[in-house]
C-alpha cells in the first residue's frame, strides 16, 4: 500500500475520491502549518534535518531518509491496510463485522476518545519546543525533531478521523486541537502530564520513555477498536511510536553510562562537578515521570472504561492474546486499593478494572526497561540500582489521590512525606543543576558532558554524521 506523495496531502486513503473531505482537510492544512510555525521547534524551522518519511505502511516503508526542513515535512494520512474480514474482537458485539462507520449511539464517546488522544500529540511538540537550543549532540537533536514531526503526523491521523467521520462537530474539534496550548492557564491541553514543562533533556528522555509509553498502551487498546478506521489509524501510529520509546530508553541508558564512567574515573558519587548527572537525581526524575504517566491511565475503577469495552470501542492490550471470553461479564481482577491507612489488593469486577489492567501491562513493560538500565550500572560495577516507585506514589488521579504514599508503597503522614520529598522528587536545585549541564554540543560527533555517545548512528550512518545542518546562529 504505497502512499501518494503527488497529492497536496500525502495519503493512502484515496482522499482524491472524496472531494468534500479533501477540501475540508486542505482547509485545515494551512492552520496546522501556522500552528507548527508558531509552536513547533523554536529556532530550527529553517535547519535541514536528516528525517525519515513514511512512503508505505508496510515494513519496508520506512526506508526513506533525507534532509528536510521541518515545515516542508510531508505530513499525511496513513492507515494500515484494511482487513475485509475483520470482526469486533471484544465486548457485546464480539464477532460482528468491524464498523466502517461510526455507530450512532456511541458517536459522542468515540469522538471524545479520539480528541483526548489527538490532543496529546501537538501538546508534546509544544512542551519540547525549546529543547533544540541545548541539544547534547546533533544525533540527539535529529531524534528530537523526528519525534516532533511524527507527533505532528499523529495529530493529522486523529484529525482525519474527526473530519472524515464526525461531521461538523468533528471539524470543530479539529480546530480546537490547534488552539489549546500546553501549560496555558485559560486553554490548557486536556491531560495533566501534557501540561507539565519539559525543561531539559533528562526530562525529555524520561518523557519519551514513560509518557510516550502510555501513548503506546492507549494506542494499542484503541487499535483493538470495533471502529475499523480508528483501529487502522492506531496500528500505523504504533510503528512510529516505537522510535519515540527507543529515543527515551536509550537516552537514559546513555546518561547512566556516562554517569557511571565519571563515577569510576573520579572515584566519587558526586559527579556534578565533573559534568555528570548523579544517579540519585536520575532516580528522582524517574519517580516524577513514572508517577505522572501512571495518572494518564485514569482511575483504577472506572465505569467509563467498562462502557468503552462493552460497547466495542476500546479494547485491552493485545486482546487476541488474552485467554478469556473477551466480554468479562463475570470476571474479576486484582486491584491495589487504599483501605484504613494501608494498601491491600482486592478482587474487583474486571470490567471496571480495565484502566488498572492496562496500567499493569504498562508497569511490566517499564520493569523490563528498568532491568536494562540497571544492567548498564551493574556492568560498570557500581553499587546502585534504580527502581520504579510504588504505583500509589505521588498520584493525582484515582485510588491514591490525596494520600501520601512513599516510593516503597507505605502510606505515611503528610509531614513524613514532606520530610522526604526532597529525596523522592526533583528539587528546584536538582532542576537548576540539570539545567546548568545543558550546554549545546553542535559539532558533528561531539556530545555534552553528561551523556555517552550512542553505539551506532541513524540508518547505518556514522555517529559523527551532520544529522542537522544549517543551524541557526547562537
Ligand atoms: Fe504520538
Ligand atoms: Fe510519541
GROMACS .gro file of C-alpha atoms and ligand atoms in nm:
model
  476
    1UNK     CA    1   0.000   0.000   0.000
    2UNK     CA    2   0.207   0.289  -0.119
    3UNK     CA    3   0.145   0.649  -0.029
    4UNK     CA    4   0.062   0.908  -0.289
    5UNK     CA    5   0.309   1.197  -0.247
    6UNK     CA    6   0.191   1.377  -0.558
    7UNK     CA    7  -0.112   1.492  -0.360
    8UNK     CA    8  -0.113   1.807  -0.152
    9UNK     CA    9  -0.189   1.587   0.146
   10UNK     CA   10   0.002   1.260   0.113
   11UNK     CA   11  -0.235   0.974   0.192
   12UNK     CA   12  -0.322   0.613   0.134
   13UNK     CA   13  -0.696   0.657   0.188
   14UNK     CA   14  -0.789   0.761  -0.169
   15UNK     CA   15  -0.854   1.112  -0.048
   16UNK     CA   16  -0.895   1.246  -0.404
   17UNK     CA   17  -1.209   1.033  -0.442
   18UNK     CA   18  -1.380   1.219  -0.157
   19UNK     CA   19  -1.379   1.583  -0.269
   20UNK     CA   20  -1.564   1.712   0.035
   21UNK     CA   21  -1.325   1.558   0.282
   22UNK     CA   22  -1.026   1.656   0.073
   23UNK     CA   23  -1.141   2.019   0.068
   24UNK     CA   24  -1.204   2.019   0.442
   25UNK     CA   25  -0.858   1.883   0.515
   26UNK     CA   26  -0.693   2.118   0.265
   27UNK     CA   27  -0.862   2.394   0.454
   28UNK     CA   28  -0.722   2.267   0.786
   29UNK     CA   29  -0.369   2.218   0.644
   30UNK     CA   30  -0.259   2.587   0.646
   31UNK     CA   31  -0.389   2.622   1.002
   32UNK     CA   32  -0.179   2.325   1.103
   33UNK     CA   33   0.128   2.483   0.941
   34UNK     CA   34   0.057   2.807   1.116
   35UNK     CA   35   0.045   2.617   1.445
   36UNK     CA   36   0.368   2.432   1.358
   37UNK     CA   37   0.549   2.755   1.277
   38UNK     CA   38   0.428   2.918   1.595
   39UNK     CA   39   0.458   2.626   1.837
   40UNK     CA   40   0.699   2.380   1.671
   41UNK     CA   41   1.075   2.360   1.743
   42UNK     CA   42   1.182   2.716   1.826
   43UNK     CA   43   1.464   2.848   1.610
   44UNK     CA   44   1.511   2.543   1.388
   45UNK     CA   45   1.245   2.579   1.123
   46UNK     CA   46   1.500   2.653   0.850
   47UNK     CA   47   1.752   2.386   0.951
   48UNK     CA   48   1.798   2.076   0.732
   49UNK     CA   49   1.721   1.766   0.935
   50UNK     CA   50   1.800   1.408   0.841
   51UNK     CA   51   1.449   1.268   0.881
   52UNK     CA   52   1.267   0.955   0.782
   53UNK     CA   53   0.940   0.985   0.598
   54UNK     CA   54   0.693   0.700   0.554
   55UNK     CA   55   0.643   0.601   0.191
   56UNK     CA   56   0.427   0.297   0.255
   57UNK     CA   57   0.268   0.140   0.558
   58UNK     CA   58   0.444  -0.195   0.536
   59UNK     CA   59   0.777  -0.277   0.698
   60UNK     CA   60   0.981  -0.151   0.401
   61UNK     CA   61   0.807   0.183   0.404
   62UNK     CA   62   1.049   0.336   0.647
   63UNK     CA   63   1.342   0.320   0.406
   64UNK     CA   64   1.322   0.685   0.307
   65UNK     CA   65   1.570   0.910   0.484
   66UNK     CA   66   1.684   1.250   0.371
   67UNK     CA   67   1.743   1.613   0.467
   68UNK     CA   68   1.418   1.805   0.512
   69UNK     CA   69   1.331   2.146   0.652
   70UNK     CA   70   1.067   2.064   0.911
   71UNK     CA   71   0.790   2.292   0.780
   72UNK     CA   72   0.830   2.104   0.449
   73UNK     CA   73   0.786   1.763   0.608
   74UNK     CA   74   0.517   1.565   0.422
   75UNK     CA   75   0.259   1.520   0.695
   76UNK     CA   76  -0.014   1.295   0.575
   77UNK     CA   77  -0.276   1.032   0.642
   78UNK     CA   78  -0.159   0.675   0.661
   79UNK     CA   79  -0.365   0.380   0.776
   80UNK     CA   80  -0.266   0.016   0.780
   81UNK     CA   81  -0.436  -0.192   0.516
   82UNK     CA   82  -0.796  -0.288   0.569
   83UNK     CA   83  -0.874  -0.649   0.653
   84UNK     CA   84  -1.215  -0.705   0.490
   85UNK     CA   85  -1.286  -0.998   0.725
   86UNK     CA   86  -1.206  -0.819   1.048
   87UNK     CA   87  -1.458  -0.867   1.328
   88UNK     CA   88  -1.503  -0.682   1.656
   89UNK     CA   89  -1.266  -0.861   1.895
   90UNK     CA   90  -1.437  -0.798   2.232
   91UNK     CA   91  -1.742  -0.666   2.414
   92UNK     CA   92  -2.112  -0.710   2.350
   93UNK     CA   93  -2.063  -0.700   1.971
   94UNK     CA   94  -1.779  -0.950   1.967
   95UNK     CA   95  -1.770  -1.146   1.643
   96UNK     CA   96  -1.978  -0.898   1.441
   97UNK     CA   97  -1.813  -0.733   1.138
   98UNK     CA   98  -1.600  -0.434   1.238
   99UNK     CA   99  -1.774  -0.100   1.184
  100UNK     CA  100  -1.670   0.108   0.885
  101UNK     CA  101  -1.885   0.399   1.003
  102UNK     CA  102  -1.931   0.544   1.349
  103UNK     CA  103  -2.206   0.358   1.536
  104UNK     CA  104  -2.466   0.627   1.604
  105UNK     CA  105  -2.524   0.562   1.972
  106UNK     CA  106  -2.151   0.580   2.054
  107UNK     CA  107  -2.070   0.884   1.850
  108UNK     CA  108  -2.006   1.125   2.138
  109UNK     CA  109  -1.792   0.882   2.336
  110UNK     CA  110  -1.586   0.783   2.037
  111UNK     CA  111  -1.527   1.144   1.943
  112UNK     CA  112  -1.409   1.214   2.298
  113UNK     CA  113  -1.165   0.922   2.291
  114UNK     CA  114  -1.020   1.044   1.960
  115UNK     CA  115  -0.997   1.406   2.075
  116UNK     CA  116  -0.826   1.309   2.401
  117UNK     CA  117  -0.568   1.100   2.218
  118UNK     CA  118  -0.528   1.364   1.945
  119UNK     CA  119  -0.472   1.642   2.198
  120UNK     CA  120  -0.159   1.477   2.339
  121UNK     CA  121   0.017   1.489   2.002
  122UNK     CA  122   0.054   1.865   1.949
  123UNK     CA  123   0.089   1.908   2.327
  124UNK     CA  124   0.419   1.721   2.338
  125UNK     CA  125   0.556   1.926   2.046
  126UNK     CA  126   0.472   2.239   2.244
  127UNK     CA  127   0.632   2.100   2.559
  128UNK     CA  128   0.956   2.024   2.376
  129UNK     CA  129   0.985   2.330   2.158
  130UNK     CA  130   1.273   2.495   2.343
  131UNK     CA  131   1.496   2.189   2.375
  132UNK     CA  132   1.679   2.234   2.044
  133UNK     CA  133   1.897   2.513   2.182
  134UNK     CA  134   2.050   2.284   2.444
  135UNK     CA  135   2.090   1.963   2.242
  136UNK     CA  136   2.360   1.726   2.372
  137UNK     CA  137   2.455   1.635   2.012
  138UNK     CA  138   2.335   1.661   1.652
  139UNK     CA  139   2.232   1.297   1.675
  140UNK     CA  140   2.001   1.376   1.967
  141UNK     CA  141   1.877   1.693   1.803
  142UNK     CA  142   1.774   1.496   1.497
  143UNK     CA  143   1.595   1.239   1.714
  144UNK     CA  144   1.403   1.512   1.895
  145UNK     CA  145   1.288   1.657   1.563
  146UNK     CA  146   1.195   1.315   1.428
  147UNK     CA  147   0.974   1.264   1.731
  148UNK     CA  148   0.826   1.613   1.689
  149UNK     CA  149   0.732   1.576   1.321
  150UNK     CA  150   0.578   1.236   1.391
  151UNK     CA  151   0.368   1.373   1.676
  152UNK     CA  152   0.254   1.629   1.422
  153UNK     CA  153   0.159   1.343   1.192
  154UNK     CA  154  -0.029   1.171   1.474
  155UNK     CA  155  -0.233   1.486   1.504
  156UNK     CA  156  -0.310   1.453   1.132
  157UNK     CA  157  -0.414   1.094   1.190
  158UNK     CA  158  -0.672   1.192   1.452
  159UNK     CA  159  -0.789   1.497   1.257
  160UNK     CA  160  -0.854   1.275   0.955
  161UNK     CA  161  -1.090   1.065   1.168
  162UNK     CA  162  -1.263   1.373   1.308
  163UNK     CA  163  -1.313   1.528   0.965
  164UNK     CA  164  -1.391   1.205   0.790
  165UNK     CA  165  -1.640   1.053   1.032
  166UNK     CA  166  -1.780   1.314   1.270
  167UNK     CA  167  -1.920   1.589   1.051
  168UNK     CA  168  -1.946   1.940   1.185
  169UNK     CA  169  -1.859   1.866   1.549
  170UNK     CA  170  -1.555   1.673   1.425
  171UNK     CA  171  -1.441   1.979   1.229
  172UNK     CA  172  -1.487   2.199   1.535
  173UNK     CA  173  -1.283   1.960   1.748
  174UNK     CA  174  -1.009   1.960   1.483
  175UNK     CA  175  -0.989   2.340   1.510
  176UNK     CA  176  -0.978   2.325   1.889
  177UNK     CA  177  -0.682   2.087   1.874
  178UNK     CA  178  -0.482   2.374   1.725
  179UNK     CA  179  -0.595   2.633   1.978
  180UNK     CA  180  -0.533   2.464   2.314
  181UNK     CA  181  -0.179   2.519   2.444
  182UNK     CA  182   0.031   2.306   2.677
  183UNK     CA  183   0.055   2.469   3.017
  184UNK     CA  184  -0.184   2.753   2.931
  185UNK     CA  185  -0.387   2.884   3.224
  186UNK     CA  186  -0.705   2.953   3.027
  187UNK     CA  187  -0.690   2.698   2.744
  188UNK     CA  188  -0.470   2.407   2.854
  189UNK     CA  189  -0.424   2.067   2.695
  190UNK     CA  190  -0.668   1.802   2.819
  191UNK     CA  191  -0.441   1.573   3.024
  192UNK     CA  192  -0.221   1.671   3.319
  193UNK     CA  193   0.112   1.523   3.208
  194UNK     CA  194   0.081   1.719   2.883
  195UNK     CA  195   0.071   2.049   3.067
  196UNK     CA  196   0.393   1.982   3.259
  197UNK     CA  197   0.710   2.150   3.140
  198UNK     CA  198   0.985   1.958   2.962
  199UNK     CA  199   1.263   2.199   3.051
  200UNK     CA  200   1.574   1.986   2.997
  201UNK     CA  201   1.692   1.679   2.807
  202UNK     CA  202   1.679   1.448   3.105
  203UNK     CA  203   1.310   1.537   3.131
  204UNK     CA  204   1.271   1.484   2.757
  205UNK     CA  205   1.420   1.134   2.768
  206UNK     CA  206   1.206   1.049   3.070
  207UNK     CA  207   0.900   1.185   2.891
  208UNK     CA  208   0.975   0.987   2.574
  209UNK     CA  209   1.028   0.677   2.783
  210UNK     CA  210   0.740   0.696   3.031
  211UNK     CA  211   0.481   0.926   2.877
  212UNK     CA  212   0.514   0.812   2.517
  213UNK     CA  213   0.489   0.459   2.655
  214UNK     CA  214   0.149   0.547   2.798
  215UNK     CA  215   0.071   0.654   2.441
  216UNK     CA  216   0.177   0.312   2.317
  217UNK     CA  217  -0.068   0.140   2.553
  218UNK     CA  218  -0.353   0.376   2.476
  219UNK     CA  219  -0.296   0.336   2.101
  220UNK     CA  220  -0.270  -0.042   2.137
  221UNK     CA  221  -0.607  -0.060   2.311
  222UNK     CA  222  -0.764   0.175   2.053
  223UNK     CA  223  -0.608  -0.042   1.781
  224UNK     CA  224  -0.846  -0.315   1.905
  225UNK     CA  225  -1.147  -0.090   1.849
  226UNK     CA  226  -1.452  -0.219   1.666
  227UNK     CA  227  -1.449   0.113   1.474
  228UNK     CA  228  -1.218  -0.004   1.200
  229UNK     CA  229  -1.077   0.330   1.073
  230UNK     CA  230  -0.963   0.409   1.429
  231UNK     CA  231  -0.806   0.067   1.462
  232UNK     CA  232  -0.616   0.101   1.134
  233UNK     CA  233  -0.501   0.454   1.219
  234UNK     CA  234  -0.365   0.347   1.557
  235UNK     CA  235  -0.189   0.043   1.418
  236UNK     CA  236   0.022   0.258   1.192
  237UNK     CA  237   0.088   0.515   1.466
  238UNK     CA  238   0.229   0.238   1.684
  239UNK     CA  239   0.505   0.172   1.435
  240UNK     CA  240   0.613   0.537   1.467
  241UNK     CA  241   0.574   0.536   1.843
  242UNK     CA  242   0.832   0.257   1.877
  243UNK     CA  243   1.104   0.502   1.772
  244UNK     CA  244   0.997   0.753   2.040
  245UNK     CA  245   1.033   0.486   2.307
  246UNK     CA  246   1.374   0.397   2.168
  247UNK     CA  247   1.483   0.762   2.195
  248UNK     CA  248   1.368   0.775   2.558
  249UNK     CA  249   1.509   0.447   2.677
  250UNK     CA  250   1.847   0.479   2.507
  251UNK     CA  251   1.875   0.844   2.610
  252UNK     CA  252   1.851   0.736   2.974
  253UNK     CA  253   2.086   0.441   2.916
  254UNK     CA  254   2.349   0.670   2.770
  255UNK     CA  255   2.305   0.917   3.056
  256UNK     CA  256   2.359   0.633   3.304
  257UNK     CA  257   2.659   0.502   3.114
  258UNK     CA  258   2.823   0.843   3.126
  259UNK     CA  259   2.745   0.892   3.495
  260UNK     CA  260   2.896   0.554   3.579
  261UNK     CA  261   3.203   0.631   3.373
  262UNK     CA  262   3.258   0.959   3.560
  263UNK     CA  263   3.199   0.793   3.897
  264UNK     CA  264   3.473   0.542   3.828
  265UNK     CA  265   3.709   0.790   3.671
  266UNK     CA  266   3.687   1.027   3.968
  267UNK     CA  267   3.612   0.768   4.233
  268UNK     CA  268   3.314   0.959   4.369
  269UNK     CA  269   2.933   0.967   4.357
  270UNK     CA  270   2.946   1.345   4.343
  271UNK     CA  271   2.999   1.372   3.970
  272UNK     CA  272   2.816   1.701   3.935
  273UNK     CA  273   3.144   1.892   3.941
  274UNK     CA  274   3.265   1.672   3.656
  275UNK     CA  275   2.968   1.744   3.435
  276UNK     CA  276   2.769   1.427   3.504
  277UNK     CA  277   2.422   1.368   3.647
  278UNK     CA  278   2.432   1.184   3.983
  279UNK     CA  279   2.231   0.860   3.980
  280UNK     CA  280   2.022   0.987   4.273
  281UNK     CA  281   1.895   1.271   4.054
  282UNK     CA  282   1.814   1.030   3.771
  283UNK     CA  283   1.608   0.830   4.023
  284UNK     CA  284   1.415   1.140   4.130
  285UNK     CA  285   1.336   1.234   3.771
  286UNK     CA  286   1.225   0.876   3.713
  287UNK     CA  287   0.994   0.893   4.017
  288UNK     CA  288   0.835   1.208   3.885
  289UNK     CA  289   0.780   1.099   3.525
  290UNK     CA  290   0.665   0.748   3.613
  291UNK     CA  291   0.405   0.877   3.859
  292UNK     CA  292   0.257   1.146   3.633
  293UNK     CA  293   0.244   0.893   3.349
  294UNK     CA  294   0.058   0.641   3.569
  295UNK     CA  295  -0.211   0.904   3.618
  296UNK     CA  296  -0.276   0.904   3.242
  297UNK     CA  297  -0.436   0.561   3.268
  298UNK     CA  298  -0.716   0.705   3.479
  299UNK     CA  299  -0.895   0.574   3.787
  300UNK     CA  300  -0.840   0.216   3.899
  301UNK     CA  301  -1.213   0.152   3.889
  302UNK     CA  302  -1.396   0.318   3.606
  303UNK     CA  303  -1.744   0.266   3.468
  304UNK     CA  304  -1.642   0.469   3.162
  305UNK     CA  305  -1.371   0.216   3.084
  306UNK     CA  306  -1.624  -0.064   3.134
  307UNK     CA  307  -1.866   0.104   2.895
  308UNK     CA  308  -1.599   0.164   2.629
  309UNK     CA  309  -1.512  -0.203   2.644
  310UNK     CA  310  -1.863  -0.345   2.643
  311UNK     CA  311  -1.957  -0.117   2.355
  312UNK     CA  312  -1.659  -0.242   2.149
  313UNK     CA  313  -1.486   0.097   2.134
  314UNK     CA  314  -1.164   0.044   2.332
  315UNK     CA  315  -1.015  -0.297   2.400
  316UNK     CA  316  -0.733  -0.431   2.610
  317UNK     CA  317  -0.363  -0.456   2.533
  318UNK     CA  318  -0.319  -0.739   2.280
  319UNK     CA  319  -0.679  -0.853   2.316
  320UNK     CA  320  -0.625  -1.157   2.094
  321UNK     CA  321  -0.353  -1.293   2.325
  322UNK     CA  322  -0.581  -1.297   2.629
  323UNK     CA  323  -0.738  -1.631   2.708
  324UNK     CA  324  -1.086  -1.540   2.830
  325UNK     CA  325  -1.429  -1.474   2.682
  326UNK     CA  326  -1.339  -1.113   2.578
  327UNK     CA  327  -1.664  -0.998   2.737
  328UNK     CA  328  -1.564  -1.013   3.104
  329UNK     CA  329  -1.921  -1.018   3.231
  330UNK     CA  330  -1.841  -1.235   3.534
  331UNK     CA  331  -1.464  -1.199   3.559
  332UNK     CA  332  -1.273  -1.033   3.842
  333UNK     CA  333  -0.938  -0.855   3.851
  334UNK     CA  334  -0.692  -0.787   4.134
  335UNK     CA  335  -0.663  -0.420   4.218
  336UNK     CA  336  -0.443  -0.249   4.477
  337UNK     CA  337  -0.664  -0.029   4.695
  338UNK     CA  338  -0.606   0.201   4.988
  339UNK     CA  339  -0.806   0.093   5.294
  340UNK     CA  340  -0.778   0.205   5.654
  341UNK     CA  341  -0.432   0.352   5.615
  342UNK     CA  342  -0.278   0.064   5.425
  343UNK     CA  343  -0.267  -0.071   5.074
  344UNK     CA  344  -0.416  -0.412   5.006
  345UNK     CA  345  -0.532  -0.598   4.698
  346UNK     CA  346  -0.893  -0.686   4.637
  347UNK     CA  347  -1.085  -0.862   4.363
  348UNK     CA  348  -1.297  -0.621   4.165
  349UNK     CA  349  -1.522  -0.670   3.861
  350UNK     CA  350  -1.279  -0.698   3.570
  351UNK     CA  351  -1.493  -0.474   3.354
  352UNK     CA  352  -1.450  -0.187   3.597
  353UNK     CA  353  -1.078  -0.252   3.640
  354UNK     CA  354  -0.973  -0.214   3.276
  355UNK     CA  355  -0.769   0.100   3.336
  356UNK     CA  356  -0.579  -0.086   3.604
  357UNK     CA  357  -0.523  -0.384   3.376
  358UNK     CA  358  -0.374  -0.155   3.111
  359UNK     CA  359  -0.162   0.017   3.378
  360UNK     CA  360  -0.035  -0.326   3.489
  361UNK     CA  361   0.075  -0.410   3.135
  362UNK     CA  362   0.250  -0.072   3.121
  363UNK     CA  363   0.426  -0.121   3.453
  364UNK     CA  364   0.551  -0.465   3.345
  365UNK     CA  365   0.694  -0.302   3.032
  366UNK     CA  366   0.861  -0.031   3.244
  367UNK     CA  367   1.011  -0.304   3.466
  368UNK     CA  368   1.172  -0.468   3.164
  369UNK     CA  369   1.331  -0.140   3.056
  370UNK     CA  370   1.440  -0.073   3.414
  371UNK     CA  371   1.626  -0.405   3.419
  372UNK     CA  372   1.814  -0.296   3.106
  373UNK     CA  373   1.911   0.034   3.272
  374UNK     CA  374   2.026  -0.145   3.584
  375UNK     CA  375   2.236  -0.375   3.370
  376UNK     CA  376   2.428  -0.067   3.250
  377UNK     CA  377   2.501   0.024   3.613
  378UNK     CA  378   2.580  -0.333   3.710
  379UNK     CA  379   2.817  -0.378   3.416
  380UNK     CA  380   3.005  -0.071   3.538
  381UNK     CA  381   3.034  -0.249   3.879
  382UNK     CA  382   2.862   0.032   4.058
  383UNK     CA  383   2.664  -0.044   4.368
  384UNK     CA  384   2.341   0.138   4.290
  385UNK     CA  385   2.011   0.023   4.139
  386UNK     CA  386   1.726   0.228   4.003
  387UNK     CA  387   1.373   0.127   4.095
  388UNK     CA  388   1.020   0.215   3.997
  389UNK     CA  389   0.828   0.377   4.280
  390UNK     CA  390   0.510   0.212   4.407
  391UNK     CA  391   0.206   0.277   4.190
  392UNK     CA  392   0.049   0.480   4.471
  393UNK     CA  393   0.342   0.723   4.492
  394UNK     CA  394   0.273   1.087   4.400
  395UNK     CA  395  -0.058   1.022   4.229
  396UNK     CA  396  -0.315   1.287   4.146
  397UNK     CA  397  -0.583   1.063   3.995
  398UNK     CA  398  -0.768   0.760   4.127
  399UNK     CA  399  -0.739   0.547   4.438
  400UNK     CA  400  -0.424   0.711   4.578
  401UNK     CA  401  -0.511   1.069   4.508
  402UNK     CA  402  -0.479   1.282   4.820
  403UNK     CA  403  -0.281   1.013   5.005
  404UNK     CA  404   0.086   1.033   5.090
  405UNK     CA  405   0.249   0.713   4.967
  406UNK     CA  406   0.624   0.652   4.990
  407UNK     CA  407   0.816   0.509   4.692
  408UNK     CA  408   0.810   0.171   4.870
  409UNK     CA  409   0.432   0.178   4.900
  410UNK     CA  410   0.378   0.279   5.260
  411UNK     CA  411   0.103   0.527   5.341
  412UNK     CA  412   0.267   0.795   5.553
  413UNK     CA  413   0.157   1.117   5.715
  414UNK     CA  414   0.180   1.440   5.524
  415UNK     CA  415   0.460   1.563   5.748
  416UNK     CA  416   0.662   1.246   5.697
  417UNK     CA  417   0.610   1.281   5.325
  418UNK     CA  418   0.724   1.643   5.329
  419UNK     CA  419   1.034   1.543   5.527
  420UNK     CA  420   1.134   1.309   5.247
  421UNK     CA  421   1.002   1.488   4.944
  422UNK     CA  422   1.348   1.623   4.860
  423UNK     CA  423   1.484   1.268   4.843
  424UNK     CA  424   1.198   1.142   4.631
  425UNK     CA  425   1.124   1.411   4.376
  426UNK     CA  426   1.349   1.655   4.190
  427UNK     CA  427   1.406   1.973   4.390
  428UNK     CA  428   1.441   2.317   4.245
  429UNK     CA  429   1.818   2.285   4.296
  430UNK     CA  430   1.823   1.950   4.115
  431UNK     CA  431   1.643   2.104   3.822
  432UNK     CA  432   1.872   2.404   3.817
  433UNK     CA  433   2.173   2.177   3.833
  434UNK     CA  434   2.050   1.966   3.542
  435UNK     CA  435   1.972   2.284   3.350
  436UNK     CA  436   2.328   2.406   3.414
  437UNK     CA  437   2.465   2.098   3.234
  438UNK     CA  438   2.251   2.156   2.926
  439UNK     CA  439   2.524   2.311   2.713
  440UNK     CA  440   2.470   2.253   2.344
  441UNK     CA  441   2.708   2.024   2.157
  442UNK     CA  442   2.663   2.101   1.790
  443UNK     CA  443   2.991   1.991   1.630
  444UNK     CA  444   2.929   1.665   1.444
  445UNK     CA  445   3.036   1.369   1.660
  446UNK     CA  446   3.064   1.568   1.985
  447UNK     CA  447   2.849   1.501   2.293
  448UNK     CA  448   2.763   1.701   2.602
  449UNK     CA  449   2.950   1.618   2.922
  450UNK     CA  450   2.660   1.428   3.080
  451UNK     CA  451   2.576   1.174   2.810
  452UNK     CA  452   2.761   0.893   2.633
  453UNK     CA  453   2.753   0.861   2.252
  454UNK     CA  454   2.509   0.604   2.112
  455UNK     CA  455   2.651   0.270   1.999
  456UNK     CA  456   2.555   0.344   1.638
  457UNK     CA  457   2.416   0.621   1.418
  458UNK     CA  458   2.079   0.657   1.245
  459UNK     CA  459   2.004   0.445   0.939
  460UNK     CA  460   2.355   0.288   0.932
  461UNK     CA  461   2.515   0.632   0.913
  462UNK     CA  462   2.822   0.715   1.122
  463UNK     CA  463   2.769   0.868   1.467
  464UNK     CA  464   2.962   1.177   1.360
  465UNK     CA  465   2.737   1.249   1.063
  466UNK     CA  466   2.598   1.604   1.047
  467UNK     CA  467   2.241   1.497   1.127
  468UNK     CA  468   2.119   1.855   1.136
  469UNK     CA  469   2.265   2.115   0.900
  470UNK     CA  470   2.221   2.482   0.859
  471UNK     CA  471   2.174   2.554   1.231
  472UNK     CA  472   2.060   2.897   1.345
  473UNK     CA  473   2.342   3.122   1.470
  474UNK     CA  474   2.386   3.109   1.853
  475LIG    FE1  475   0.212   1.030   1.918
  476LIG    FE1  476   0.519   0.960   2.063
   0.00000   0.00000   0.00000
